[in-house]
Short mmCIF file of C-alpha atoms in Angstrom, two decimals:
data_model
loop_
_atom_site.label_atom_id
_atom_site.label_comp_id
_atom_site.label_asym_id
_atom_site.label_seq_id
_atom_site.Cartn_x
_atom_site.Cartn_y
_atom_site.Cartn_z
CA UNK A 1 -33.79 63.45 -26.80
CA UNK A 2 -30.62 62.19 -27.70
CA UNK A 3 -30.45 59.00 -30.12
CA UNK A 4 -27.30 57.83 -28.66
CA UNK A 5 -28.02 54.60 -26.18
CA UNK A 6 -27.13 55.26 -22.60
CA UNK A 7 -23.26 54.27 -21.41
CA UNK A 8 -22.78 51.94 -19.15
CA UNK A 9 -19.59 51.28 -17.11
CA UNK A 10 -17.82 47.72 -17.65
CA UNK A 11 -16.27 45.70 -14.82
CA UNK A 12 -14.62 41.82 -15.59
CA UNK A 13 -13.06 40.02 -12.76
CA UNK A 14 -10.03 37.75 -14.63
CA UNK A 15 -9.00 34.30 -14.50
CA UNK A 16 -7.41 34.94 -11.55
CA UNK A 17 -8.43 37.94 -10.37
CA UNK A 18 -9.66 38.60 -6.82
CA UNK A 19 -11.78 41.33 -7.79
CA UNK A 20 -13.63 43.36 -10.42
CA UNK A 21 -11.54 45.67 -12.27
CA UNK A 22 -13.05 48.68 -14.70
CA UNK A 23 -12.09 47.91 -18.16
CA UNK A 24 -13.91 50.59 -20.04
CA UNK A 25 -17.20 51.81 -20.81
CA UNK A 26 -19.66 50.75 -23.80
CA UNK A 27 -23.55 51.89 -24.79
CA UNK A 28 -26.55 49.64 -24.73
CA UNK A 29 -30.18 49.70 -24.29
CA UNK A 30 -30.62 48.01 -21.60
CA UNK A 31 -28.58 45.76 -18.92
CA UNK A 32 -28.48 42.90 -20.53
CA UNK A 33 -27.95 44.22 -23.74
CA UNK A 34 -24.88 45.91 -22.15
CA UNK A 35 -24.12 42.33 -20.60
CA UNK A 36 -23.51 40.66 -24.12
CA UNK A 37 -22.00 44.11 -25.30
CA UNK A 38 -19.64 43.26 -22.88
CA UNK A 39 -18.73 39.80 -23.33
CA UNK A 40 -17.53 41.12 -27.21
CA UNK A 41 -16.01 43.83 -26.92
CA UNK A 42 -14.49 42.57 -23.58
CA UNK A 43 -13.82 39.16 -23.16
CA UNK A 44 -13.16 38.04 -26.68
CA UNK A 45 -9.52 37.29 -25.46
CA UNK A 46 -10.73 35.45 -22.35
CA UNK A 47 -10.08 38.16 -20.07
CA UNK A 48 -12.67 37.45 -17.70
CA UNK A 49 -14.91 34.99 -15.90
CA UNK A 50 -17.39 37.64 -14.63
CA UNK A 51 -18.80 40.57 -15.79
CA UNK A 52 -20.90 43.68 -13.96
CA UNK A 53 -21.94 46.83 -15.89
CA UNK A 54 -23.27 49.87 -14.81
CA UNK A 55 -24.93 52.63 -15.87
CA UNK A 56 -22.56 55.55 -16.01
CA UNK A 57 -25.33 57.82 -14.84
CA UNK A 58 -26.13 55.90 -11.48
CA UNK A 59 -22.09 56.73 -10.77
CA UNK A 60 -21.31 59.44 -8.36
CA UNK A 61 -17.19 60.57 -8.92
CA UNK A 62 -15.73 63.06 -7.29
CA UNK A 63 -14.39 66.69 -8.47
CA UNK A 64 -11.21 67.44 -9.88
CA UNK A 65 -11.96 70.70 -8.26
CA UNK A 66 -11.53 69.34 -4.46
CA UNK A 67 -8.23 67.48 -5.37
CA UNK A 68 -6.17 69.67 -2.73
CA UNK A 69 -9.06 69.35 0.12
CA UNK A 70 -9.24 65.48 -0.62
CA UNK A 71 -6.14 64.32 -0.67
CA UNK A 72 -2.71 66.50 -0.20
CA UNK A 73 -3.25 66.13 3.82
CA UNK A 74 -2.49 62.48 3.42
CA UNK A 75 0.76 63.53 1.58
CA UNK A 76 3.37 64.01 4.72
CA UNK A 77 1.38 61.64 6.93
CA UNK A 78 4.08 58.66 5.79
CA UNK A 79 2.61 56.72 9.16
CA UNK A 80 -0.31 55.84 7.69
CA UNK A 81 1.53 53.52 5.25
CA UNK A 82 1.89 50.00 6.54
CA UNK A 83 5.93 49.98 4.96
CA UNK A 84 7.21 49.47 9.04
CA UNK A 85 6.30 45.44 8.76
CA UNK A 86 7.88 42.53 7.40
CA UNK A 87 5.32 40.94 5.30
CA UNK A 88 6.63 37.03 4.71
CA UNK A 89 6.36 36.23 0.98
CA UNK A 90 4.55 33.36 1.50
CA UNK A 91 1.82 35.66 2.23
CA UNK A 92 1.26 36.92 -1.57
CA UNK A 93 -0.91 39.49 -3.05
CA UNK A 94 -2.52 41.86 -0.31
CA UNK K 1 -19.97 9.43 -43.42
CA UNK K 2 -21.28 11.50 -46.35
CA UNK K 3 -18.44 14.18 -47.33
CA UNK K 4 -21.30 15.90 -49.02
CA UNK K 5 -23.13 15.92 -45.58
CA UNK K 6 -20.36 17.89 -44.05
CA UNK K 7 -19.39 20.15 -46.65
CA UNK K 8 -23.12 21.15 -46.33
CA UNK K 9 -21.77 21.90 -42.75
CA UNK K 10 -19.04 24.01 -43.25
CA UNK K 11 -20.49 25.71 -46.71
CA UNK K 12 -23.62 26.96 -44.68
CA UNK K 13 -20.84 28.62 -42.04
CA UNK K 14 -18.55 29.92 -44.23
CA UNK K 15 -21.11 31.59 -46.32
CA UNK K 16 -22.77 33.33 -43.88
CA UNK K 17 -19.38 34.11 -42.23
CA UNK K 18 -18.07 36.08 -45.14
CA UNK K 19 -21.73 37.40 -45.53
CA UNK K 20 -21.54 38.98 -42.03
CA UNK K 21 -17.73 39.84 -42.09
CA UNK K 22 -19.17 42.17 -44.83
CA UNK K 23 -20.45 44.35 -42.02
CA UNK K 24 -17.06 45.18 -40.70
CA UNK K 25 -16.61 48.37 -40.20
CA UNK K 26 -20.01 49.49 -41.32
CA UNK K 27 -22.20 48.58 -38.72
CA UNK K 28 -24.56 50.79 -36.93
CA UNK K 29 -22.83 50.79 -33.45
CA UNK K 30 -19.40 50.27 -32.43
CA UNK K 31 -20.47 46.92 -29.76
CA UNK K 32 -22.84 45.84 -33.09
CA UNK K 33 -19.94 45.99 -35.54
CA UNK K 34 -17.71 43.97 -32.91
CA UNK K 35 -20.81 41.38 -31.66
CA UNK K 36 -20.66 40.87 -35.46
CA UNK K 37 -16.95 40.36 -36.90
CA UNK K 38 -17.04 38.17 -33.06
CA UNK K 39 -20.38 35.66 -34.85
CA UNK K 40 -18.33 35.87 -37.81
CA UNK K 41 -15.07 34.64 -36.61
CA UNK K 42 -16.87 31.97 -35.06
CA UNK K 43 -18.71 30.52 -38.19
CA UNK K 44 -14.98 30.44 -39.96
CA UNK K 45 -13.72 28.89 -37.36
CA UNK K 46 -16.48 26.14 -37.66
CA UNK K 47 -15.98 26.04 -41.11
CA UNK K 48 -12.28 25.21 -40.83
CA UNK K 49 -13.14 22.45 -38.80
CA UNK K 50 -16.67 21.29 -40.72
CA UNK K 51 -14.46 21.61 -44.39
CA UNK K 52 -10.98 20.40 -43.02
CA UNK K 53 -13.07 16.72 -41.72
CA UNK K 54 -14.36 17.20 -45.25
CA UNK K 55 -11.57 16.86 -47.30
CA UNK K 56 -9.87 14.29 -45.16
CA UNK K 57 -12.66 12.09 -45.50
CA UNK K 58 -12.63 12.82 -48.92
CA UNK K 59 -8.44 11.78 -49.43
CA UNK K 60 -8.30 13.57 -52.85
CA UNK K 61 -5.80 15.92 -51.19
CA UNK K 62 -7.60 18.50 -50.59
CA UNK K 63 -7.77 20.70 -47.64
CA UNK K 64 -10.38 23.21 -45.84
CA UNK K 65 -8.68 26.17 -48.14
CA UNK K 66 -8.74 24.33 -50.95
CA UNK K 67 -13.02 23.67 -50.66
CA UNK K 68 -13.11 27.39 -49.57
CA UNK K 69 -11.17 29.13 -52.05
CA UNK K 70 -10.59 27.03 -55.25
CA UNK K 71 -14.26 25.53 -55.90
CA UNK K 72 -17.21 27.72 -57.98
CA UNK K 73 -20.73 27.96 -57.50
CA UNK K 74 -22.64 25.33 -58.35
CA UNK K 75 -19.76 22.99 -55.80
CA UNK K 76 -21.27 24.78 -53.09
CA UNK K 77 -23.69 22.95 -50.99
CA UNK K 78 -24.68 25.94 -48.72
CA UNK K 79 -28.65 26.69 -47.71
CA UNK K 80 -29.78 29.15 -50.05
CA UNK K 81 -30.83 31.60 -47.00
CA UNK K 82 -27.09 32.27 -45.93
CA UNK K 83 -26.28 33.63 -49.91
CA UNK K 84 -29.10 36.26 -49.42
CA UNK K 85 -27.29 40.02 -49.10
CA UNK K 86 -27.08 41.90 -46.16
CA UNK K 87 -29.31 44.70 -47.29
CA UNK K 88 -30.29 46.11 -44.11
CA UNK K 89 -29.38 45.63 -40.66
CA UNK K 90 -32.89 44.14 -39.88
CA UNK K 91 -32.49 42.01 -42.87
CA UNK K 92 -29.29 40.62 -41.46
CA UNK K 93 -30.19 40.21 -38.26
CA UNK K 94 -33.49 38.13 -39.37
CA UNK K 95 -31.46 35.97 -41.35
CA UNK K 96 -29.12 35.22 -38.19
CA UNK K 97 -31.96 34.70 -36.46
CA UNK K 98 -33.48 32.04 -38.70
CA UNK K 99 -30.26 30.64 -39.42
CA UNK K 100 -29.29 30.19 -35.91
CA UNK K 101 -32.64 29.09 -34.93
CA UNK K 102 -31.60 25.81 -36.82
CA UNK K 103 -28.38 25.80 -36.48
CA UNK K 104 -28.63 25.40 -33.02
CA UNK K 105 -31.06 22.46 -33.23
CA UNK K 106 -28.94 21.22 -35.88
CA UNK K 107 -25.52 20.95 -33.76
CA UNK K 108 -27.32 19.73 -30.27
CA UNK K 109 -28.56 16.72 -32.37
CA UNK K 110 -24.94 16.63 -34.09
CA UNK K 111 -23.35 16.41 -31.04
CA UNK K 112 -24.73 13.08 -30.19
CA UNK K 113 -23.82 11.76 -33.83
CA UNK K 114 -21.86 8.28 -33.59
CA UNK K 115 -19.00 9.49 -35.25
CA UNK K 116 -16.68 11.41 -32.55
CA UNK K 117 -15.34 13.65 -34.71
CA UNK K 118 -18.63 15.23 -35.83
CA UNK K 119 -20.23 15.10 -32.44
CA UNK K 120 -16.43 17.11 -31.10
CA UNK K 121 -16.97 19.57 -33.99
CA UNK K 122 -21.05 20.10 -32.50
CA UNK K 123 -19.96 20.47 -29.28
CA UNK K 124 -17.37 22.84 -29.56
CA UNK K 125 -19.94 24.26 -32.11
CA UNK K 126 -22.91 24.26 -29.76
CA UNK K 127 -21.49 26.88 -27.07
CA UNK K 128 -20.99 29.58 -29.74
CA UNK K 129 -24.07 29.63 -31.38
CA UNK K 130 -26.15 29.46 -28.02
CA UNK K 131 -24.71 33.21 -27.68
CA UNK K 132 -25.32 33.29 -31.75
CA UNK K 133 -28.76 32.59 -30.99
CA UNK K 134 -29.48 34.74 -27.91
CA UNK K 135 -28.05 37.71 -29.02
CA UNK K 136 -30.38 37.70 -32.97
CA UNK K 137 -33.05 36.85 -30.92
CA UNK K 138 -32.84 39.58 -28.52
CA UNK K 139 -31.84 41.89 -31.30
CA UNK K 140 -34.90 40.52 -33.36
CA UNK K 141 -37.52 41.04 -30.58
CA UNK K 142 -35.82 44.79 -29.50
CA UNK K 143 -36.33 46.09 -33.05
CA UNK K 144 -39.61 44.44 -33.85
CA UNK K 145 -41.28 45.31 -30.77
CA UNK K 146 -39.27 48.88 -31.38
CA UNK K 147 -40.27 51.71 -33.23
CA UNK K 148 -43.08 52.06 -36.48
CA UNK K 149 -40.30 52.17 -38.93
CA UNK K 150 -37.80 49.21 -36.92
CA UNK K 151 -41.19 46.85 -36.76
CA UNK K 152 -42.24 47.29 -40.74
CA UNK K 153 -38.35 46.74 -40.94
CA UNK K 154 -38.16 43.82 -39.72
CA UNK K 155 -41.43 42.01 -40.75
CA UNK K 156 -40.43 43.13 -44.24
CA UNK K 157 -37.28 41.10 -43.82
CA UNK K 158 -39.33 38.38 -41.62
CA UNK K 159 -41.52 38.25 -45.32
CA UNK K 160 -38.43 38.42 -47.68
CA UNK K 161 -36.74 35.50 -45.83
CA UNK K 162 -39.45 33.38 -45.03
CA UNK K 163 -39.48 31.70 -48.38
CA UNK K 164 -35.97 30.47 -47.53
CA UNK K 165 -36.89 28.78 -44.38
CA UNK K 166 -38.32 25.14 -45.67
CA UNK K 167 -34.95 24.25 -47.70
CA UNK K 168 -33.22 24.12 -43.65
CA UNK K 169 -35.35 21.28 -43.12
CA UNK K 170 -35.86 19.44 -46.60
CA UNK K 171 -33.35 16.29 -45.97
CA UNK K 172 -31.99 13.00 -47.96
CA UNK K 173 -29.11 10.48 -47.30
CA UNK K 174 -26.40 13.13 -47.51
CA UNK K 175 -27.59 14.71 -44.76
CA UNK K 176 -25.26 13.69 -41.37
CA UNK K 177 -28.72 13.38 -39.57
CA UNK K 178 -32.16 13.38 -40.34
CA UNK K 179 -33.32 17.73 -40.63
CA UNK K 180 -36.95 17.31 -41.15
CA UNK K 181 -36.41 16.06 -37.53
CA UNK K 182 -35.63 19.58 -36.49
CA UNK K 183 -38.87 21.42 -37.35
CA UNK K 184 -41.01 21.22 -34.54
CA UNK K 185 -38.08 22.14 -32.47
CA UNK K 186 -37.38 25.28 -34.70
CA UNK K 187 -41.21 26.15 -35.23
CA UNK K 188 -41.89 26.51 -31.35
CA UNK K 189 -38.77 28.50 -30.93
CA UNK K 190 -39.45 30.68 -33.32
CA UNK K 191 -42.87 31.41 -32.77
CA UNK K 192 -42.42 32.22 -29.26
CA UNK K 193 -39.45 34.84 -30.24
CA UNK K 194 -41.75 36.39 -33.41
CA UNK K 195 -44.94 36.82 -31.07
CA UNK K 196 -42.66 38.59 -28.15
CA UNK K 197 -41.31 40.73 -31.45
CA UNK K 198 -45.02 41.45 -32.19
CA UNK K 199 -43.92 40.12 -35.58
CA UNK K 200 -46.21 38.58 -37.74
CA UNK K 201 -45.27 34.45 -39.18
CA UNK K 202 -46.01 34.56 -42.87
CA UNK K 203 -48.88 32.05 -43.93
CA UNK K 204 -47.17 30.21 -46.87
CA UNK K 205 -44.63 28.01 -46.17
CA UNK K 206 -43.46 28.19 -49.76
CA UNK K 207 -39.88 27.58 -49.94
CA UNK K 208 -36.85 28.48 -52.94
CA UNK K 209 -35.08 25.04 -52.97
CA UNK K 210 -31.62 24.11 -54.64
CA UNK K 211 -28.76 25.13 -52.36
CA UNK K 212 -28.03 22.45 -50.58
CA UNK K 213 -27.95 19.84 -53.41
CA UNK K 214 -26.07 22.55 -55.68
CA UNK K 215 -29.10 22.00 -57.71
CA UNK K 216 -29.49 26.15 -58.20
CA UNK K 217 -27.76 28.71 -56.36
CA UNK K 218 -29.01 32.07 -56.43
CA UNK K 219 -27.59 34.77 -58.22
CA UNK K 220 -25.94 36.64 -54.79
CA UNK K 221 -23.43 33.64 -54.35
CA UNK K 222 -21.43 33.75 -57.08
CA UNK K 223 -20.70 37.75 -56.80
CA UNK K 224 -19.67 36.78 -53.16
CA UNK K 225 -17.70 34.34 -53.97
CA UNK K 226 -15.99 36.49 -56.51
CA UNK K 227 -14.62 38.93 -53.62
CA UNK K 228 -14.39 36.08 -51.20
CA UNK K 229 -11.97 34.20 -53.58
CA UNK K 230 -10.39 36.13 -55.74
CA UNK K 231 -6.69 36.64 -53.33
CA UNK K 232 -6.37 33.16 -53.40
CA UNK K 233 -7.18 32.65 -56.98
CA UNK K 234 -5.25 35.89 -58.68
CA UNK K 235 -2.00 34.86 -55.96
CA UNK K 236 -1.73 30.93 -55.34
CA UNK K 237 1.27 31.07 -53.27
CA UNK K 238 -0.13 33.91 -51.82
CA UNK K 239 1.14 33.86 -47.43
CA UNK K 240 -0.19 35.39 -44.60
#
């Protein structure tokens, strides 16, 4: 048994922020432990309004070993990018 | 206002400030060692506020540096609890506990006070040591209700710092509000956290007096102050 707490994964939505964004990763004991771990070792420069963490274990990633099969088909299919519109500024961040 | 009430104020934070900046860099986890120098920040910045009203009100010229850096001992006015070492990192988490445990009663009734510069000071005070207060007592009831050895840990520093629990609630006309007022406040607070830590309340409420009135430090402050002070002593003009 290791005596290292578990590692969870850290995600703060900013001041203005539309969504959660990763940040980093930290170890707790338990959730809410990992909650105040959070606030001070991420938000001590009011970076956030809104915290989530996440136990790195309960995250399925993907392997470096299917990078070709995953994504160098989408490489020469340019179509697929939305660049053919005029988006009016007044639109903002999409 | 009493000056002496609110250097009582700012000597309690900047004592245990310094006490728990000692853990910098030394602390058992990385998030512990950062939740700390983060608690410790905070009680320096109350102090700057608690000491600056302090020697305003006092108009000898004196600033918040000044108290911090340039008085001895027996000037201090701090709770005798705060002085106490480190030792351990049950032993300093117990202290936060108690100490936060009143401090947080302390500032809530501050922050009605009359005066609108003490009751600004509480309630800027008030939001940082609710996290103070969640986070010991979290930290109090995971290692008491913990393992064999974190349990006899921490009721050995529950027993140690016990005796330094009565002097938070001893009061007299310095005082910026009545403290005896505070106890049954603090007692059912802490009893409910201590049972949940399957810790056990020591029977004699006994309590070391003398650090608050200046009366009798104990020996601990005076080597802390000699690290705390001595920049500002051996280099006056000394900048940032």
């Amino acid at each position: 048994m290791t005596k290292e707490w578990p590692l969870w994964e850290v995600f703060i939505r900013g001041q203005h922020g539309l969504s959660h964004r990763h940040v980093g990763s930290l170890h707790a004991t338990d959730a809410a432990h990992a909650i105040q771990n959070a606030r001070d070792v991420y938000t001590r420069r009011k970076e956030g309004v809104s915290i989530w963490v996440v136990p790195a274990a309960d995250i399925t990633a993907s392997s470096p070993d299917d990078k070709e099969s995953l994504y160098d088909p989408a490489d020469d299919k340019v179509y697929r990018h939305p660049t053919f519109f005029d988006i009016p500024d007044d639109v903002g961040a999409m | 206002m009493s000056v002496i009430g609110l250097i009582r104020m700012g000597d309690n934070t900047l004592v245990l400030g310094q006490r728990v900046s000692e853990w910098c860099g030394h602390s058992p986890a990385l998030e512990e060692d950062i939740a700390l120098a983060n608690t410790a920040l905070d009680l320096i910045g109350q102090t700057q506020l608690w000491l600056g009203l302090a020697a305003e009100r006092e108009g000898k010229g004196r600033t918040a540096d000044t108290l911090a850096y340039h008085r001895d001992a027996w000037d201090f006015r701090n709770l005798l609890l705060v002085e106490q070492p480190n030792r351990d990192f049950g032993m300093t988490m117990m202290r936060q506990f108690l100490f936060d445990s009143w401090h947080l009663e302390a500032l809530t009734a501050l922050a009605k006070h009359d005066h609108a510069e003490i009751s600004a000071i509480a309630q800027k005070s008030v939001k940082e040591v609710t996290y103070h207060r969640e986070r010991s007592s979290d930290t109090v009831i995971a290692l008491g209700d913990g393992t064999e050895e974190s349990h006899a840990r921490m009721q050995s520093a529950l027993d140690r710092l016990w005796p330094y629990v009565g002097e938070m609630f001893t009061t007299d006309d310095d005082d910026l509000i009545d403290m005896a007022a505070l106890r049954p406040a603090f007692d059912a607070y802490v009893g409910d956290v201590l049972a949940e830590a399957t810790l056990t309340r020591p029977e004699s409420d006994f309590a070391h007096l003398g650090g608050k009135t200046g009366a009798r430090h104990t020996e601990h402050l005076g080597h802390m102050l000699a690290t705390m002070q001595v920049l500002p002593r051996s280099y006056p003009d000394a900048t940032w």
